[in-house]
mmCIF file of C-alpha atoms in Angstrom:
data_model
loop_
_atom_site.group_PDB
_atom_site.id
_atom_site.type_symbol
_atom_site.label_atom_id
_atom_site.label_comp_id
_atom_site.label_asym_id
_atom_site.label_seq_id
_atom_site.Cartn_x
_atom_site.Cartn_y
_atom_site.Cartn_z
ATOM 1 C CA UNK A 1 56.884 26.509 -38.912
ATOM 2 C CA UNK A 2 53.731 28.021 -40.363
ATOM 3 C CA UNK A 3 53.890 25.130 -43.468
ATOM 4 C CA UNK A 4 53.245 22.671 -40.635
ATOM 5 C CA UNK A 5 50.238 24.398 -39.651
ATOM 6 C CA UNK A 6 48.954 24.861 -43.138
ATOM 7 C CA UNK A 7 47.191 21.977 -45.071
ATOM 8 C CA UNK A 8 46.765 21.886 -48.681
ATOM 9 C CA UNK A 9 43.353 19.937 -49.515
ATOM 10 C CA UNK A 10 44.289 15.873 -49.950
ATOM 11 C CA UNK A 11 43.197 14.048 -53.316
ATOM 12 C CA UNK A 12 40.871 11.565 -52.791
ATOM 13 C CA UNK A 13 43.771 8.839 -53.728
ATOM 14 C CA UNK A 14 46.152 9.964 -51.363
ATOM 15 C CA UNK A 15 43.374 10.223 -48.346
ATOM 16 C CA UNK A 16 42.373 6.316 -49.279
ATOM 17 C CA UNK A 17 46.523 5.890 -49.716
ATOM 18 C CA UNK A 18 47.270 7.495 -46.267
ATOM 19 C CA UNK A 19 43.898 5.505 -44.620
ATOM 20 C CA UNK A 20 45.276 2.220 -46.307
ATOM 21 C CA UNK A 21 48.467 3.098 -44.448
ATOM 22 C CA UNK A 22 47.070 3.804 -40.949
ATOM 23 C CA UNK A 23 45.015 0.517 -40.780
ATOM 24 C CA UNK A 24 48.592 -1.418 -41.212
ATOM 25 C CA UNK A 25 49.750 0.880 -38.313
ATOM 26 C CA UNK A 26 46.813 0.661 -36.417
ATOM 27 C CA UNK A 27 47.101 -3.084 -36.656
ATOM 28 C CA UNK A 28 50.726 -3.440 -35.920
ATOM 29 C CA UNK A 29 49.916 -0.937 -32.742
ATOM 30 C CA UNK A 30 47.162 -3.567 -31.937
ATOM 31 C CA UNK A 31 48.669 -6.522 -31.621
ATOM 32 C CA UNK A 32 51.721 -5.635 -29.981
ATOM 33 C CA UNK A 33 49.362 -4.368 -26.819
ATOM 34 C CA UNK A 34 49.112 -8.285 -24.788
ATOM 35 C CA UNK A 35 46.166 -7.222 -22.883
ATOM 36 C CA UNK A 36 44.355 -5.112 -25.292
ATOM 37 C CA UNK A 37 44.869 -8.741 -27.587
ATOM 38 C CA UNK A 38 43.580 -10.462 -24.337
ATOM 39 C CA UNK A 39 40.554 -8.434 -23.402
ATOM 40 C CA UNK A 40 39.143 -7.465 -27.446
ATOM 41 C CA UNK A 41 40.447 -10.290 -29.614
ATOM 42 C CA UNK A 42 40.896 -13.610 -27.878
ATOM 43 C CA UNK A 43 38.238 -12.597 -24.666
ATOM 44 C CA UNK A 44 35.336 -14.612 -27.122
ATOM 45 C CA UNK A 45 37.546 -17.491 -27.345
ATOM 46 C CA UNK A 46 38.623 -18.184 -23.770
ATOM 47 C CA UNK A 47 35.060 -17.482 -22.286
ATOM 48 C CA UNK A 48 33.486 -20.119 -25.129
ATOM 49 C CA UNK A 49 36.347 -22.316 -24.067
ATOM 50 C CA UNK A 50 35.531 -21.925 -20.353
ATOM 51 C CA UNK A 51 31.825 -22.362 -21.084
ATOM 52 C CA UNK A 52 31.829 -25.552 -23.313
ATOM 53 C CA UNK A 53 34.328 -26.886 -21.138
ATOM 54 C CA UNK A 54 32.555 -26.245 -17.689
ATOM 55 C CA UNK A 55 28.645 -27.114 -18.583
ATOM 56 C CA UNK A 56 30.340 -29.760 -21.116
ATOM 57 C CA UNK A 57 28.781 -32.516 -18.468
ATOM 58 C CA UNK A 58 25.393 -30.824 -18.152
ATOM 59 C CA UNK A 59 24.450 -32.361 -21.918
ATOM 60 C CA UNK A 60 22.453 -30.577 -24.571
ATOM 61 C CA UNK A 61 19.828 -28.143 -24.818
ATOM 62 C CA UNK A 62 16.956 -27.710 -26.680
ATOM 63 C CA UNK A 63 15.942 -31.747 -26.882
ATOM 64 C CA UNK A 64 12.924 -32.265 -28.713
ATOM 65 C CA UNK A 65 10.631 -34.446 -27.357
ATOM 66 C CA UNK A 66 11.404 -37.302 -29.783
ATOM 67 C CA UNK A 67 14.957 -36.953 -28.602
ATOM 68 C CA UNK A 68 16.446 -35.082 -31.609
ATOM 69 C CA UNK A 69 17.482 -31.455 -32.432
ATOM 70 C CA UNK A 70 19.462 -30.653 -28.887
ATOM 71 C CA UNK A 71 22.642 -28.775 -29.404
ATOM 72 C CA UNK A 72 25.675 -28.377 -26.993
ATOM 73 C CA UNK A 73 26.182 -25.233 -24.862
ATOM 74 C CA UNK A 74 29.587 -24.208 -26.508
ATOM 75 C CA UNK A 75 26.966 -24.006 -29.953
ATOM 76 C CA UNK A 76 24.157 -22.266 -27.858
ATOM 77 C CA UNK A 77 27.022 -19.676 -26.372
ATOM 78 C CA UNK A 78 28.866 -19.144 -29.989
ATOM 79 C CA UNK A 79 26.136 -17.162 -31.447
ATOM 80 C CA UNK A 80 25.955 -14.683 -28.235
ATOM 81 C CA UNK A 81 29.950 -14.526 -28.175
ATOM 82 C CA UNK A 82 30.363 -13.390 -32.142
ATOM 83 C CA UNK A 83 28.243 -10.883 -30.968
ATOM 84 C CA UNK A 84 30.104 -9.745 -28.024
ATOM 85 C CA UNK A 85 33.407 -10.050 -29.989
ATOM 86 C CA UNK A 86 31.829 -7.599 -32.417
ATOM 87 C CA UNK A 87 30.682 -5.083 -29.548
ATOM 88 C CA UNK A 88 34.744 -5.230 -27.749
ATOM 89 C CA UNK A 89 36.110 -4.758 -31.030
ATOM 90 C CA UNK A 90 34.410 -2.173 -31.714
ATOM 91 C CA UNK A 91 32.874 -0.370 -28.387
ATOM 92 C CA UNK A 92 35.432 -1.329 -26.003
ATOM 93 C CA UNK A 93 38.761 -0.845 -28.208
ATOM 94 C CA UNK A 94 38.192 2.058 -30.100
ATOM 95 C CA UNK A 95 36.791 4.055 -26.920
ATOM 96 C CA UNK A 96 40.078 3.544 -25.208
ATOM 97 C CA UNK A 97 42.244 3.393 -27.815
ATOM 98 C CA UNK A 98 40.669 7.522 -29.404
ATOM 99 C CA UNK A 99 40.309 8.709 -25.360
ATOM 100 C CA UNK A 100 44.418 7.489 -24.853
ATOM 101 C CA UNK A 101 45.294 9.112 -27.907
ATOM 102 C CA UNK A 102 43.673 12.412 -26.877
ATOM 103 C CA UNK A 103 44.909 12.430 -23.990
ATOM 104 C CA UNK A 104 48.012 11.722 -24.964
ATOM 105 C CA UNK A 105 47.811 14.495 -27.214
ATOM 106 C CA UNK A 106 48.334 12.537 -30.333
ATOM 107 C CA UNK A 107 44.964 13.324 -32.006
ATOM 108 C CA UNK A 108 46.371 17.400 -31.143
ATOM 109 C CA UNK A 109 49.504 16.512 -32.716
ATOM 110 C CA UNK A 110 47.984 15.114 -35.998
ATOM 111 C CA UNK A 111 47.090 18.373 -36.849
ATOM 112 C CA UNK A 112 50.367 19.275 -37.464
ATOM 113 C CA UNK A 113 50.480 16.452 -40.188
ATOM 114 C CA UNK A 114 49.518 16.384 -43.613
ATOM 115 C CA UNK A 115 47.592 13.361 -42.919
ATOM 116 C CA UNK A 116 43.704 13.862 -43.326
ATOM 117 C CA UNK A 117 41.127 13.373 -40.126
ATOM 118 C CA UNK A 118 39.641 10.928 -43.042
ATOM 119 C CA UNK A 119 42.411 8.831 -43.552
ATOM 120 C CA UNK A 120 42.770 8.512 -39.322
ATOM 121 C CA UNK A 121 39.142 7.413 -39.182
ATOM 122 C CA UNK A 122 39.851 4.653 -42.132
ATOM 123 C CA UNK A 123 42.326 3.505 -40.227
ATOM 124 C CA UNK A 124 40.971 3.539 -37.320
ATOM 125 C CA UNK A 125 37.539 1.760 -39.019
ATOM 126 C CA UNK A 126 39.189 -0.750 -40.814
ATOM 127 C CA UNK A 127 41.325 -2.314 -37.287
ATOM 128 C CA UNK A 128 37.627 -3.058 -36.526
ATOM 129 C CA UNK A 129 36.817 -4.752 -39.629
ATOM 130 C CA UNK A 130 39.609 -6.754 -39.759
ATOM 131 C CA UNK A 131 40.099 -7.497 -35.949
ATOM 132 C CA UNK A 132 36.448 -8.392 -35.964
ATOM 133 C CA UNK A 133 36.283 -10.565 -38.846
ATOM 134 C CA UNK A 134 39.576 -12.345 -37.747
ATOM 135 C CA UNK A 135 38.307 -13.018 -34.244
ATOM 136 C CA UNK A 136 35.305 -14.662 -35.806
ATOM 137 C CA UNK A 137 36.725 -16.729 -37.744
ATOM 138 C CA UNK A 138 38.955 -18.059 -35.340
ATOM 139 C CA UNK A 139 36.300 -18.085 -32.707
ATOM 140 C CA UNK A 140 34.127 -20.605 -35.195
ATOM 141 C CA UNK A 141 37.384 -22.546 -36.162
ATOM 142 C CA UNK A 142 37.760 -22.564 -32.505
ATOM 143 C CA UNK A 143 34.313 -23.732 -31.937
ATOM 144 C CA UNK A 144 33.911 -26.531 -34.760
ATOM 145 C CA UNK A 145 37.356 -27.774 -34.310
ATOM 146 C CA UNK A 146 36.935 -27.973 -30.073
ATOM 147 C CA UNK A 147 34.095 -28.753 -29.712
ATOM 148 C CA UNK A 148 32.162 -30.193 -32.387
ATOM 149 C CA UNK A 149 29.836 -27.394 -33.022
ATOM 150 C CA UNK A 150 27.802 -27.830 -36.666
ATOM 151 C CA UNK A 151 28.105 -24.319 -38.469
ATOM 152 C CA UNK A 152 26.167 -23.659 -41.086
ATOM 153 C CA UNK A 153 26.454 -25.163 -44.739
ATOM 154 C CA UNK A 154 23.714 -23.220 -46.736
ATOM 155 C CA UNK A 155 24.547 -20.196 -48.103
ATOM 156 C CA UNK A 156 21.372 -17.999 -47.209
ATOM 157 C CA UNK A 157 22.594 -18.191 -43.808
ATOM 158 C CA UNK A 158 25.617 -17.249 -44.424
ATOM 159 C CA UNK A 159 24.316 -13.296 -46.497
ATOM 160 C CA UNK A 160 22.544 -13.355 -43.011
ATOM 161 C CA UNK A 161 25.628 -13.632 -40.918
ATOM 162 C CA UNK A 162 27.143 -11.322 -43.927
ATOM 163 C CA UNK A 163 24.504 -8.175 -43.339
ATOM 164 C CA UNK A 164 24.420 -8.575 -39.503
ATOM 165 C CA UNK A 165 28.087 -8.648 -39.084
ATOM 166 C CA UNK A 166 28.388 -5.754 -41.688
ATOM 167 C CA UNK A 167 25.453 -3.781 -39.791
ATOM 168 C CA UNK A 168 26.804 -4.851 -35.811
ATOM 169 C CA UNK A 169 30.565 -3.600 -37.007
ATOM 170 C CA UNK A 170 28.993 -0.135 -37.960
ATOM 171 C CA UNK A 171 27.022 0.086 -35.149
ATOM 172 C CA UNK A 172 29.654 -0.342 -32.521
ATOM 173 C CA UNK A 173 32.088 1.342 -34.648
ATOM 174 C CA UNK A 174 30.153 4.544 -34.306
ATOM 175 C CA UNK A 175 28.908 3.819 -30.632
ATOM 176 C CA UNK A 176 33.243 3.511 -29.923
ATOM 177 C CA UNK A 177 33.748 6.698 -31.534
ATOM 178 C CA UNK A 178 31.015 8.151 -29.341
ATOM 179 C CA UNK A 179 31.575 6.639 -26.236
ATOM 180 C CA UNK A 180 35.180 7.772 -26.571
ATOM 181 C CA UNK A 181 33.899 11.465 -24.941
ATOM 182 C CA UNK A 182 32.957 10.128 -21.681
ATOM 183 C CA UNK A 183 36.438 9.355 -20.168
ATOM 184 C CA UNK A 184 38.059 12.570 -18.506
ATOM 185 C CA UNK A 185 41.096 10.974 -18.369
ATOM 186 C CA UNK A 186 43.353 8.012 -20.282
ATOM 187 C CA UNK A 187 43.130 6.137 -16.613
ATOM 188 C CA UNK A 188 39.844 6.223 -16.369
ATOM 189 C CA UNK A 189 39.235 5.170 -19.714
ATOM 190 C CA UNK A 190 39.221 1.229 -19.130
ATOM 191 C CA UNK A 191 37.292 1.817 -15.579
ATOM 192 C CA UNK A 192 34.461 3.746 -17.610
ATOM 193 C CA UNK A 193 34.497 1.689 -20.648
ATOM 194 C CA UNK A 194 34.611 -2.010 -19.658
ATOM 195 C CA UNK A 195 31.934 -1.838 -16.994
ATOM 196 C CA UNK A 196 29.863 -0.412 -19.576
ATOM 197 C CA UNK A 197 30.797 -3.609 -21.490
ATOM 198 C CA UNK A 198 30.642 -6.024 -19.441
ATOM 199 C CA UNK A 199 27.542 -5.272 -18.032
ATOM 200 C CA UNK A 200 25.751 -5.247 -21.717
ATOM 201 C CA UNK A 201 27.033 -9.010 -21.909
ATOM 202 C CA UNK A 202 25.357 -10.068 -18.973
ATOM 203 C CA UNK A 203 21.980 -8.789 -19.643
ATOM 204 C CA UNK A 204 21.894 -9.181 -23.480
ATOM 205 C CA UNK A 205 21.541 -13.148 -23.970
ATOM 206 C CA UNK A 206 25.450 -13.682 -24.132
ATOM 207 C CA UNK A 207 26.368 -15.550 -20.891
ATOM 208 C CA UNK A 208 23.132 -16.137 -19.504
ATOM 209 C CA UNK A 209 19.833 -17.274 -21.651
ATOM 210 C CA UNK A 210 18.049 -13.799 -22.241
ATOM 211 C CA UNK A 211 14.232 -14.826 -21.316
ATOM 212 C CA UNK A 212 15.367 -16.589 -17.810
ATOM 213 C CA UNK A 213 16.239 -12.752 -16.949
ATOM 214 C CA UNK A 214 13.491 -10.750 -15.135
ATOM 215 C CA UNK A 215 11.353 -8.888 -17.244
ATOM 216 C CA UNK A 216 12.353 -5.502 -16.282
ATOM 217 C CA UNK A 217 15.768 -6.112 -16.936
ATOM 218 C CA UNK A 218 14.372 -7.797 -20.633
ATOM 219 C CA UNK A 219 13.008 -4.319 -21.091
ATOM 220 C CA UNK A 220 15.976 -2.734 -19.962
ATOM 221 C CA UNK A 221 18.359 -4.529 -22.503
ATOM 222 C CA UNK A 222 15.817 -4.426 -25.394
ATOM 223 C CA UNK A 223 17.013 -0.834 -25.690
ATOM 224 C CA UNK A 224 20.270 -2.116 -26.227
ATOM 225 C CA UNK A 225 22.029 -3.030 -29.939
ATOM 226 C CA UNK A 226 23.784 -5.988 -28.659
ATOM 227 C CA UNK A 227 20.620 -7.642 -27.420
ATOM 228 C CA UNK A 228 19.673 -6.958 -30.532
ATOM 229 C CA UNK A 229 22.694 -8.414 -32.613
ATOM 230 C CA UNK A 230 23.124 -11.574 -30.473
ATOM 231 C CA UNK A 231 19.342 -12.415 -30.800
ATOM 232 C CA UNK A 232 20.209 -11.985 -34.537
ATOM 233 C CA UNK A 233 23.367 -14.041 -34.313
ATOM 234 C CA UNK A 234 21.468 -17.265 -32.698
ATOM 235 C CA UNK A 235 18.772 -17.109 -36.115
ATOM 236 C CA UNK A 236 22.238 -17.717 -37.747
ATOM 237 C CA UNK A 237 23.955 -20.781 -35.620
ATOM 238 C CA UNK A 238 21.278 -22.339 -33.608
ATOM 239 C CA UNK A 239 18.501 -24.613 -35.234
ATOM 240 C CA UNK A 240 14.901 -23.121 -36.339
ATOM 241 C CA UNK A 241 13.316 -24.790 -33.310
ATOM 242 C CA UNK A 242 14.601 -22.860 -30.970
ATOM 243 C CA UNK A 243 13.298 -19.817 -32.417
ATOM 244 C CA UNK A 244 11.051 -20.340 -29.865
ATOM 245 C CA UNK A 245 13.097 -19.837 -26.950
ATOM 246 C CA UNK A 246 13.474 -15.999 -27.906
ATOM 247 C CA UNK A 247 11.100 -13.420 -26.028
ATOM 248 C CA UNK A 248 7.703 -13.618 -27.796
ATOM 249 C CA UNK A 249 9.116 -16.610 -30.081
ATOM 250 C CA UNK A 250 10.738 -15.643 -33.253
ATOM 251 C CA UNK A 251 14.513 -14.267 -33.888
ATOM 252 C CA UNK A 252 12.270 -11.264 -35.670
ATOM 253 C CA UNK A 253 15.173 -10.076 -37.971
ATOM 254 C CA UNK A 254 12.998 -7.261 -38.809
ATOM 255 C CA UNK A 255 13.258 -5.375 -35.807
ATOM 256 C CA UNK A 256 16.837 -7.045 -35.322
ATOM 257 C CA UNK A 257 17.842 -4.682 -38.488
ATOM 258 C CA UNK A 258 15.854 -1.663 -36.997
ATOM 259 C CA UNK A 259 17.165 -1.544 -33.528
ATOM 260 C CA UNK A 260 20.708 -1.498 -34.995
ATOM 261 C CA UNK A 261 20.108 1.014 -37.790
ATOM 262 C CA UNK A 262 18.623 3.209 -34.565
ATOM 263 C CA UNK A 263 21.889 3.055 -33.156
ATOM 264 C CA UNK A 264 23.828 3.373 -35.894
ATOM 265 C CA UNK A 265 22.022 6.915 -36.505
ATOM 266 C CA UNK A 266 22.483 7.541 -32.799
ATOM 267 C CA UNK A 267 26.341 6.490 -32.889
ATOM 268 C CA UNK A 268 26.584 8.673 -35.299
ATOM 269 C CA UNK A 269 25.027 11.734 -34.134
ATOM 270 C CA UNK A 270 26.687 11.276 -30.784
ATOM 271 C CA UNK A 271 30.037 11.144 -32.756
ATOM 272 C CA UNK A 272 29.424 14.457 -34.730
ATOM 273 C CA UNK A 273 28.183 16.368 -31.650
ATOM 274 C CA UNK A 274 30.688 15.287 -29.179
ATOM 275 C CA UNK A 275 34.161 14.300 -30.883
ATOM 276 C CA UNK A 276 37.009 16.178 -29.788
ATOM 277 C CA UNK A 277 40.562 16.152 -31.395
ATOM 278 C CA UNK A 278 42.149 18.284 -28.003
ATOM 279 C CA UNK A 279 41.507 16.938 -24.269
ATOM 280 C CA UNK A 280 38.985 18.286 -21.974
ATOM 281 C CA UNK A 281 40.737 21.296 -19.886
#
């Protein structure tokens, strides 16, 4: 009994080995869950489906005045959804998925393993990455293939989508991790956690266009990442005109990369302060 309780330090080949091995578990787990599948990896699909199909009638935005440059909703919602698909993969399904574990007890029992906290957070990191990058790409398969939508063909845009997708995955990684505290409970996980969610889409520029919201509530969501990502996500799929559009008129990737390096730092100071492997007595 006491060799269970008593870990000999890992090599650095067989933490990466044993991390390796978790993602394929923790993606195996994933999938086999219908409505976590539902509600974190197809959710961006169905709502751009719903969305392109509903205002489909309504024609395109962004005219010019000499009749060219207007773009269909579905492309003026894509943008805004890769973003969102980032912040579910990321926020919403790790937050659950670490609170039902601890409560569980799983996370308690891991200790009794010779399997490294290191490796667990590789695996648990790497679901997101490869979730996330999956749903994307389907979601713009999705999107071209549907409904027409013109994605990008130069590759400077693409590094773009490269960096903010590498920087929005990190981000909400960390803010998952974080947020994963709150819940007291493994029921009350899901009724903390997607409100939290779904509420961020609304005000951040994902379902509705951000400057026709009042500007208190543009304040409010400036202080936000995924404001912050989807205004960096339209620089990448919608045409330079409508730049202007944005508050104050430019995607500003500047303070795009800023806002989400501040909430990197803060997902990951909220993770080291307040991650616990035992449930809350």
């Amino acid at each position: 009994m006491s060799a269970l309780n008593t870990r000999s330090p890992m090599k650095a080949p067989s933490i990466v080995s044993s991390g390796l091995a978790a993602i394929g578990f923790e993606l195996r787990a994933y999938f086999r869950v219908p409505d976590v599948v539902f509600f974190t990896f197809l959710f961006p699909i169905l709502m751009l489906g719903i969305f392109g199909a509903a205002f489909q009638s309504m024609g395109d935005v962004g005219t010019l005045p000499d009749g060219s440059g207007g773009i269909s909703l579905a492309a003026y919602y894509l943008p805004g959804l890769v973003a969102a698909g980032i912040l579910l993969s990321g926020v919403q399904n790790l937050a659950i998925d670490i609170t039902r574990e601890r409560y569980e007890g799983s996370l308690r029992r891991l200790g009794a393993t010779p399997m490294s906290p290191v490796s667990y957070f590789i695996g648990k990191i790497g679901v997101v990455v490869v979730t996330a990058l999956l749903q994307s790409a389907l979601l713009l398969v999705f999107a071209a293939v549907v409904f027409r939508v013109e994605l990008p063909t130069d590759l400077s845009t693409w590094l773009r989508f490269a960096w903010l997708f590498a920087l929005g995955i990190a981000t909400m990684t960390l803010l998952g991790i974080a947020l994963s505290a709150l819940p007291r409970s493994t029921r009350s996980a899901s009724a903390v956690v997607i409100p939290i969610v779904l509420v961020l889409q609304f005000v951040s520029g994902v379902y509705l266009q951000f400057t026709m919201l009042p500007e208190w509530l543009q304040n409010v969501a400036s202080v936000f990442p995924l404001k912050w990502l989807a205004q960096g996500m339209r620089s990448v799929f919608l045409a330079a005109h409508l730049e202007a559009a944005e508050a104050g008129g430019t995607w500003n990737l500047g303070l795009v990369a800023l806002m989400l390096l501040v909430w990197l730092v803060v997902g990951l100071g909220a993770s080291l302060l307040t991650f616990r492997w035992q449930r809350r007595s």
